[in-house]
XYZ file of C-alpha atoms in Angstrom:
355
model
C 40.178 -39.850 144.183
C 37.334 -39.633 146.886
C 39.707 -39.286 149.725
C 41.178 -36.001 147.667
C 37.280 -34.888 147.152
C 36.748 -35.164 150.878
C 39.759 -33.256 151.804
C 38.450 -30.573 149.248
C 35.129 -30.422 150.955
C 36.730 -30.105 154.448
C 39.030 -27.157 153.049
C 35.798 -25.525 151.490
C 33.947 -25.795 154.862
C 37.078 -24.282 156.673
C 37.304 -21.460 154.234
C 33.450 -20.838 154.876
C 33.973 -20.381 158.521
C 37.021 -18.024 158.114
C 34.993 -15.905 155.718
C 32.489 -15.407 158.273
C 34.610 -14.389 161.062
C 35.105 -10.726 162.038
C 38.933 -10.948 161.594
C 38.596 -11.798 157.996
C 35.705 -9.444 157.284
C 37.726 -6.493 158.502
C 40.780 -7.419 156.213
C 39.907 -6.446 152.623
C 43.212 -8.290 151.104
C 42.646 -11.347 153.298
C 38.856 -11.424 152.365
C 39.727 -11.257 148.751
C 42.377 -13.905 148.987
C 40.286 -16.298 150.873
C 37.122 -15.809 148.581
C 39.120 -16.728 145.552
C 40.362 -19.766 147.239
C 36.674 -20.860 148.190
C 35.556 -19.948 144.621
C 38.006 -22.193 143.053
C 36.689 -25.086 145.142
C 33.018 -24.579 144.624
C 32.400 -26.227 141.400
C 34.118 -29.384 142.648
C 32.217 -29.079 145.771
C 29.137 -28.629 144.001
C 29.693 -31.514 141.801
C 30.644 -33.785 144.390
C 27.670 -32.935 146.307
C 25.540 -34.020 143.302
C 27.452 -37.331 143.334
C 26.719 -38.212 146.767
C 23.251 -37.188 146.393
C 22.820 -39.543 143.166
C 24.346 -42.554 145.221
C 21.538 -41.945 147.946
C 19.039 -41.854 145.097
C 20.286 -45.211 143.879
C 20.036 -46.843 147.318
C 16.466 -45.456 147.558
C 15.426 -46.684 144.091
C 17.062 -49.994 144.786
C 14.841 -50.485 148.072
C 11.621 -50.405 145.868
C 12.819 -53.160 143.260
C 10.773 -56.037 144.993
C 7.751 -53.783 145.141
C 5.186 -55.348 143.048
C 3.793 -51.837 141.960
C 7.064 -49.893 141.792
C 9.320 -52.564 140.844
C 9.578 -51.998 137.180
C 9.883 -48.067 137.674
C 12.648 -48.540 140.322
C 14.454 -50.638 138.108
C 14.508 -48.129 135.227
C 15.294 -45.284 137.494
C 18.439 -47.391 138.820
C 19.820 -47.813 135.463
C 19.396 -43.886 134.777
C 20.955 -43.134 137.902
C 23.925 -45.436 137.597
C 24.480 -43.734 133.994
C 24.338 -40.339 135.868
C 26.725 -41.391 138.440
C 29.438 -42.466 135.729
C 28.837 -38.995 134.117
C 29.488 -37.323 137.228
C 32.518 -39.437 138.231
C 33.964 -38.376 134.695
C 33.343 -34.647 135.135
C 34.908 -34.792 138.778
C 37.994 -36.456 137.224
C 38.261 -33.632 134.773
C 37.889 -31.001 137.726
C 40.509 -32.711 139.539
C 43.177 -32.360 136.922
C 45.689 -29.720 137.990
C 44.947 -26.230 136.511
C 47.419 -24.107 134.858
C 47.954 -21.169 137.247
C 48.518 -18.801 134.311
C 45.309 -19.771 132.806
C 43.510 -16.590 133.980
C 46.125 -14.204 132.857
C 46.616 -11.639 130.520
C 49.202 -12.457 127.757
C 52.210 -10.705 125.864
C 52.060 -11.858 122.435
C 54.816 -11.320 119.929
C 54.426 -12.029 116.000
C 57.548 -11.868 113.625
C 57.765 -12.371 110.053
C 60.213 -15.334 109.478
C 61.042 -17.188 106.065
C 59.814 -15.600 103.029
C 60.823 -11.984 103.062
C 58.096 -9.365 102.365
C 55.498 -12.468 102.092
C 56.311 -13.466 105.569
C 55.597 -9.896 107.087
C 52.552 -9.558 105.228
C 51.523 -13.115 106.645
C 52.468 -11.727 110.177
C 50.022 -8.842 109.865
C 47.416 -11.223 108.744
C 48.091 -13.372 111.972
C 47.779 -10.139 114.209
C 44.517 -9.177 112.478
C 43.033 -12.929 112.951
C 44.007 -12.524 116.724
C 42.725 -9.080 116.838
C 39.243 -10.441 115.488
C 39.293 -13.426 117.946
C 40.242 -11.101 120.696
C 37.319 -8.772 119.791
C 35.047 -11.765 119.647
C 36.019 -12.635 123.327
C 35.536 -9.176 124.676
C 39.370 -8.703 124.925
C 41.088 -5.610 124.457
C 44.768 -5.427 122.606
C 47.167 -2.806 123.327
C 50.140 -2.480 121.040
C 53.653 -2.215 122.591
C 55.936 -2.181 119.641
C 55.640 -2.763 115.862
C 58.102 -2.345 112.954
C 55.867 -2.400 109.743
C 57.289 -4.431 106.764
C 58.093 -2.458 103.611
C 55.203 -4.041 101.590
C 52.793 -4.452 104.387
C 52.272 -6.381 107.511
C 54.931 -6.418 110.229
C 58.420 -7.750 110.461
C 57.443 -7.580 114.240
C 54.713 -6.842 116.408
C 54.254 -7.142 120.252
C 51.058 -6.570 122.076
C 49.211 -7.244 125.204
C 45.861 -8.779 125.220
C 43.822 -8.221 128.338
C 40.565 -9.927 129.359
C 39.144 -13.036 131.102
C 41.024 -16.216 130.855
C 43.092 -15.038 127.647
C 46.112 -17.371 128.231
C 43.849 -20.439 128.784
C 42.838 -19.945 125.239
C 46.105 -18.498 123.392
C 48.779 -20.564 125.366
C 48.771 -22.995 122.378
C 49.460 -20.297 119.807
C 53.323 -20.375 120.385
C 55.258 -21.696 117.302
C 55.944 -21.491 113.882
C 52.846 -20.879 111.557
C 53.269 -21.608 108.097
C 51.220 -20.077 105.008
C 50.814 -21.432 101.665
C 49.498 -19.355 98.869
C 50.156 -17.286 95.651
C 51.643 -13.906 96.795
C 50.362 -10.857 95.096
C 53.762 -10.183 93.566
C 53.877 -13.476 92.036
C 53.659 -13.377 88.211
C 53.521 -16.963 87.449
C 50.568 -17.953 89.783
C 53.038 -20.203 91.816
C 52.081 -21.185 95.363
C 54.770 -19.981 98.024
C 55.386 -21.167 101.623
C 56.281 -18.572 103.901
C 56.357 -18.606 107.931
C 55.801 -16.312 110.883
C 56.435 -16.942 114.294
C 54.395 -16.531 117.472
C 55.267 -16.414 121.219
C 52.738 -16.070 123.854
C 53.891 -15.273 127.360
C 51.540 -14.833 130.440
C 51.647 -11.721 131.824
C 53.388 -11.771 135.309
C 53.010 -9.114 137.966
C 55.439 -8.031 140.073
C 57.939 -10.107 138.336
C 60.848 -11.147 140.929
C 63.657 -10.787 138.706
C 66.638 -8.612 139.475
C 67.629 -6.639 136.517
C 70.837 -4.604 136.901
C 71.264 -1.092 135.218
C 74.845 -2.074 134.274
C 73.415 -5.120 132.377
C 71.195 -2.703 130.351
C 72.104 -1.031 126.948
C 69.329 1.767 126.362
C 68.953 3.388 122.959
C 66.425 6.016 122.266
C 65.255 6.921 118.682
C 62.450 8.451 116.599
C 59.271 6.245 116.443
C 59.129 4.926 112.801
C 56.153 3.555 110.428
C 56.313 1.687 107.474
C 59.419 2.163 105.432
C 61.209 3.609 108.440
C 59.340 6.931 108.244
C 59.675 8.803 111.290
C 56.196 9.403 112.816
C 57.446 11.847 115.397
C 60.059 14.402 115.910
C 61.427 13.506 119.360
C 63.576 10.401 120.559
C 60.532 8.973 122.341
C 61.011 5.437 121.252
C 63.004 3.177 123.461
C 64.997 0.015 122.775
C 66.581 -2.008 125.922
C 69.319 -4.804 125.311
C 69.942 -7.026 128.305
C 73.398 -7.892 127.511
C 74.047 -10.951 129.588
C 71.259 -12.912 127.827
C 71.028 -10.826 124.585
C 67.030 -10.241 124.921
C 66.076 -7.255 123.170
C 62.944 -5.303 123.656
C 61.580 -1.997 122.235
C 58.567 0.331 122.834
C 57.417 3.275 120.532
C 53.936 3.382 120.978
C 53.629 6.086 123.630
C 54.785 10.010 122.803
C 56.323 9.857 126.433
C 60.159 8.471 126.451
C 59.499 7.567 130.140
C 56.353 5.617 129.195
C 57.942 3.807 126.475
C 60.863 2.851 128.793
C 58.302 1.723 131.339
C 56.720 -0.693 129.176
C 59.740 -1.784 127.648
C 61.187 -2.824 131.318
C 58.103 -4.621 132.047
C 58.443 -6.474 128.736
C 61.979 -7.177 129.448
C 61.197 -8.759 132.749
C 58.179 -10.982 131.302
C 60.666 -12.265 128.426
C 63.519 -12.917 131.213
C 60.789 -14.764 133.412
C 59.398 -16.761 130.496
C 63.065 -17.844 129.386
C 64.096 -18.760 132.977
C 60.711 -20.868 133.424
C 61.461 -22.524 130.047
C 65.127 -23.269 131.151
C 63.871 -24.819 134.394
C 61.258 -27.011 132.656
C 63.809 -28.243 130.167
C 66.293 -28.988 133.143
C 63.428 -31.313 134.650
C 62.835 -33.187 131.068
C 59.332 -31.247 130.846
C 59.764 -28.641 127.720
C 56.931 -26.493 128.406
C 55.460 -29.149 130.515
C 52.356 -30.900 129.218
C 50.734 -27.814 127.535
C 50.265 -28.254 123.620
C 52.523 -26.324 121.457
C 53.901 -23.703 124.062
C 57.499 -24.457 123.002
C 60.082 -23.510 120.739
C 59.255 -20.884 118.032
C 61.210 -23.051 115.302
C 58.302 -25.772 115.819
C 56.014 -25.851 112.834
C 52.520 -26.017 114.521
C 50.153 -24.963 111.843
C 49.719 -24.365 108.225
C 47.291 -22.200 106.545
C 46.569 -23.320 102.662
C 44.651 -20.709 100.971
C 44.266 -22.799 97.673
C 42.573 -25.338 99.536
C 40.968 -23.078 102.131
C 42.316 -25.417 104.710
C 44.046 -24.703 108.190
C 45.751 -27.856 109.902
C 47.019 -28.077 113.347
C 49.963 -30.744 113.139
C 50.242 -31.310 116.537
C 46.592 -33.010 116.786
C 46.343 -33.647 113.229
C 43.177 -31.489 112.908
C 42.085 -30.024 110.018
C 39.124 -27.399 109.036
C 38.024 -26.397 105.506
C 37.337 -23.013 106.622
C 40.489 -20.881 106.285
C 38.462 -17.821 105.161
C 36.478 -17.971 108.468
C 39.706 -18.851 110.710
C 41.296 -15.646 109.348
C 38.220 -13.502 110.517
C 38.843 -14.509 113.783
C 36.811 -17.849 114.172
C 39.704 -19.560 115.878
C 37.340 -21.464 118.527
C 37.124 -24.797 116.848
C 40.809 -25.081 116.477
C 41.390 -23.979 120.109
C 38.517 -26.398 121.486
C 40.384 -29.355 119.747
C 43.617 -28.461 121.351
C 42.079 -27.862 124.913
C 40.368 -31.196 124.724
C 43.483 -32.838 123.385
C 45.391 -31.421 126.302
C 42.749 -32.349 128.809
C 42.609 -36.157 127.422
C 46.599 -36.484 127.827
C 46.459 -34.999 131.287
C 43.630 -37.463 132.291
C 45.645 -40.346 130.925
C 48.896 -38.828 132.953
C 50.672 -38.370 129.569
C 52.548 -35.402 128.138
C 52.169 -34.079 124.633
C 54.990 -35.679 122.439
C 56.102 -33.129 119.785
């Protein structure tokens, strides 16, 4: 570990020298790139510097152990500094865990009503509202790209982009099947029903290097529609694109301009194709969605929202919280934090999450 830390310090100092050179100062793109590299290393370097300073302080305190006047104080100081040293070592181990290169990115989120008919669509709407509140609490912005409203409320499908700082680092754990247990408003016997909605979270990928041939696309234009299929404008501005070789379908109807909807749909298509390609590569090397918790198959039941008991349970980490009402109002942080901590624990142990 310490050889690696010494290498990081050496790299950090090299970057510092380069950033002071006139060649870099006069090249904005290079300056931005190297500044980002240095910034990424700064926390580790500062923590390692503190570690080495603590080592020196321990040696100084030990030199006073036999001093008649300072010996007792020095002994206590050595104990305190040794504890600090252990804490710093643990923090350094965490900082050296490889970071997910996508953590800082915006995300595309897709929510679909699954099993349960109208109630599943209503629940999909509840999930979208929950994520909207959570985004608002974090200062993120949501841009709806496409939505198909359910006949009784909610959405049979909604796709949106969530923009802000480190969005993917928090929401990457949300992909999977979300299950709700509650009494639907249409239930006359008071029976609890179980329905599901699926969530897919994909990092936004800029300049996706994926060739999409025009001949592989089936493009349909149609009227944008609201609940129950009602037309919300009279022009064929909505766009649906089918990538024939893979069967991936995307649609966008939020803009009045057909051209703008097509641009958004093409961007969404490339992101989805990129996501599928990454999943396929990871599965081929036996690392389904790498070691990230719950960013796998959408058929996986990851969480249950039990309304009668006001309980939310994340099945991947056996974590329950008796605050469903607060969670649905955007207080997702306790669950997200528990998932991040478990992900970190497994990475430190060199393990993958076993679903």
